[in-house]
PDB file of C-alpha atoms in Angstrom:
ATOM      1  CA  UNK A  25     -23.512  -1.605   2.469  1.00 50.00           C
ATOM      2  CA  UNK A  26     -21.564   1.323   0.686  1.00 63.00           C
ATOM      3  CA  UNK A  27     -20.020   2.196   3.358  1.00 63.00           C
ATOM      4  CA  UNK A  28     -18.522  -1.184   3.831  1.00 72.00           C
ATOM      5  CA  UNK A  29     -17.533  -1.302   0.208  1.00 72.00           C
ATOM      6  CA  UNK A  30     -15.955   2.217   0.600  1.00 77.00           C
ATOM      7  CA  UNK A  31     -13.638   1.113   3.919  1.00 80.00           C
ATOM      8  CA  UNK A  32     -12.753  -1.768   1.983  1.00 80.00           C
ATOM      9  CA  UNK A  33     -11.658  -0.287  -1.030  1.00 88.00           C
ATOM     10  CA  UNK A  34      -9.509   2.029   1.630  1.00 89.00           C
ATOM     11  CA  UNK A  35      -7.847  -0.441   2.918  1.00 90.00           C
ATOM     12  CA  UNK A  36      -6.735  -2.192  -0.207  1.00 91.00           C
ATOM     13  CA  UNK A  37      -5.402   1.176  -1.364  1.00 93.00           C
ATOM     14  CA  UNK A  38      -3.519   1.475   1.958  1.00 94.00           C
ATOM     15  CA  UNK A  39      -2.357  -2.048   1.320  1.00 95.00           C
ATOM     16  CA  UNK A  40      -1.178  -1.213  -2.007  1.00 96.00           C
ATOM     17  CA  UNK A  41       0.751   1.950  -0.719  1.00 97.00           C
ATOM     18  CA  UNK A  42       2.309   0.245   1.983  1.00 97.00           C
ATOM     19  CA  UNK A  43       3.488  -2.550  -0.575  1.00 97.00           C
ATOM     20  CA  UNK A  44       4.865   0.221  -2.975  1.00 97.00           C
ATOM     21  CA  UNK A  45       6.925   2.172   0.049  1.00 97.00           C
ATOM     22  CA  UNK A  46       8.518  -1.208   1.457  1.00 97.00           C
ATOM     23  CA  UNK A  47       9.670  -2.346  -2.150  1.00 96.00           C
ATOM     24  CA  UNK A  48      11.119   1.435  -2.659  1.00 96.00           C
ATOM     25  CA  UNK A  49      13.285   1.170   0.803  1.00 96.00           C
ATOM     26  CA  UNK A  50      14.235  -2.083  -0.531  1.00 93.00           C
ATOM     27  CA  UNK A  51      15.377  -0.754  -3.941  1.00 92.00           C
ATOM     28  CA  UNK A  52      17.135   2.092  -2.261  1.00 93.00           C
ATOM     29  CA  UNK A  53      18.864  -0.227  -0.071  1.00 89.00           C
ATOM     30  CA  UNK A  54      20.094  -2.693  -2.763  1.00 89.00           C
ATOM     31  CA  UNK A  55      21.310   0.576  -5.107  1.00 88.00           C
ATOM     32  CA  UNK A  56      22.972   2.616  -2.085  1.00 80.00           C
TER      33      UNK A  56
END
């Protein structure tokens, strides 16, 4: 089941990106 694991883990970093981008277009819209 690594590979499961592994595509899991990718995900949750792709989660984690998208969270970080949406809160940086929301602190760029607040300080513009």
């Amino acid at each position: 089941n690594q590979v499961s694991i592994g595509s899991r883990s990718v995900a949750w970093v792709e989660h984690e990106v998208n969270e970080w981008i949406e809160k940086n277009i929301l602190n760029r819209k607040l300080n513009s």
